[in-house]
């Protein structure tokens, strides 16, 4: 399996005519918290979820996230 960064894939999407390309980070904080028991506490989890959603498309968090997602539109 070959792993690629978003920065490697975005130019290819542009070459294919895609537009409205957006880059999102997934699991920017959750995977770095080693105390898994805290993640099961409702208040802590709610705060963690809010933090993840608030930073998903913001640098530098989208670049330091464990995973990423790209979305794009291809003209018909």
Short mmCIF file of C-alpha atoms in Angstrom, two decimals:
data_model
loop_
_atom_site.label_atom_id
_atom_site.label_comp_id
_atom_site.label_asym_id
_atom_site.label_seq_id
_atom_site.Cartn_x
_atom_site.Cartn_y
_atom_site.Cartn_z
CA UNK A 1 0.00 0.00 0.00
CA UNK A 2 1.31 3.44 -0.90
CA UNK A 3 0.46 6.27 1.46
CA UNK A 4 -0.01 9.77 0.09
CA UNK A 5 -0.42 13.18 1.64
CA UNK A 6 -3.26 15.54 0.81
CA UNK A 7 -0.69 17.86 -0.77
CA UNK A 8 0.24 15.09 -3.22
CA UNK A 9 -3.37 14.29 -4.15
CA UNK A 10 -4.82 17.80 -4.52
CA UNK A 11 -2.84 18.64 -7.71
CA UNK A 12 -4.11 15.43 -9.30
CA UNK A 13 -7.69 16.36 -8.45
CA UNK A 14 -7.13 19.78 -10.05
CA UNK A 15 -5.66 18.16 -13.18
CA UNK A 16 -8.81 16.03 -13.42
CA UNK A 17 -10.91 19.20 -13.43
CA UNK A 18 -12.16 18.98 -9.88
CA UNK A 19 -13.13 22.15 -8.07
CA UNK A 20 -14.24 23.13 -4.57
CA UNK A 21 -11.50 20.94 -3.12
CA UNK A 22 -11.60 20.86 0.67
CA UNK A 23 -9.13 19.23 3.06
CA UNK A 24 -10.24 17.97 6.48
CA UNK A 25 -8.21 16.46 9.30
CA UNK A 26 -9.69 13.48 11.10
CA UNK A 27 -8.70 12.52 14.65
CA UNK A 28 -6.46 15.51 15.29
CA UNK A 29 -6.55 15.08 19.05
CA UNK A 30 -8.34 11.84 19.96
CA UNK A 31 -5.53 9.51 18.91
CA UNK A 32 -2.96 11.48 20.88
CA UNK A 33 -4.84 11.17 24.18
CA UNK A 34 -3.48 8.05 25.83
CA UNK A 35 -6.03 7.90 28.65
CA UNK A 36 -8.73 5.91 26.83
CA UNK A 37 -10.89 5.73 29.95
CA UNK A 38 -11.42 9.50 29.82
CA UNK A 39 -12.79 9.19 26.28
CA UNK A 40 -15.72 7.20 27.72
CA UNK A 41 -16.69 9.98 30.13
CA UNK A 42 -19.67 11.77 28.54
CA UNK A 43 -18.53 15.33 29.34
CA UNK A 44 -14.95 14.72 28.25
CA UNK A 45 -16.10 13.02 25.04
CA UNK A 46 -18.48 15.89 24.24
CA UNK A 47 -15.67 18.42 24.69
CA UNK A 48 -13.30 16.30 22.60
CA UNK A 49 -15.89 16.00 19.83
CA UNK A 50 -16.43 19.78 19.80
CA UNK A 51 -12.67 20.33 19.63
CA UNK A 52 -12.25 17.88 16.75
CA UNK A 53 -15.09 19.46 14.77
CA UNK A 54 -13.85 23.00 15.44
CA UNK A 55 -10.37 22.25 14.11
CA UNK A 56 -11.05 19.77 11.31
CA UNK A 57 -10.45 22.30 8.48
CA UNK A 58 -8.02 24.63 10.26
CA UNK A 59 -4.26 24.65 9.84
CA UNK A 60 -2.15 23.32 11.41
CA UNK A 61 -4.59 20.74 12.81
CA UNK A 62 -5.69 19.37 9.45
CA UNK A 63 -2.01 18.67 8.70
CA UNK A 64 -1.22 17.00 12.01
CA UNK A 65 -4.35 14.83 12.11
CA UNK A 66 -3.97 11.09 12.07
CA UNK A 67 -6.11 10.81 8.92
CA UNK A 68 -7.45 13.19 6.31
CA UNK A 69 -10.37 13.46 3.95
CA UNK A 70 -10.55 15.39 0.70
CA UNK A 71 -13.81 16.38 -0.92
CA UNK A 72 -14.15 17.81 -4.41
CA UNK A 73 -16.61 18.39 -7.23
CA UNK A 74 -16.08 17.29 -10.77
CA UNK A 75 -17.93 19.38 -13.35
CA UNK A 76 -20.51 17.37 -15.28
#
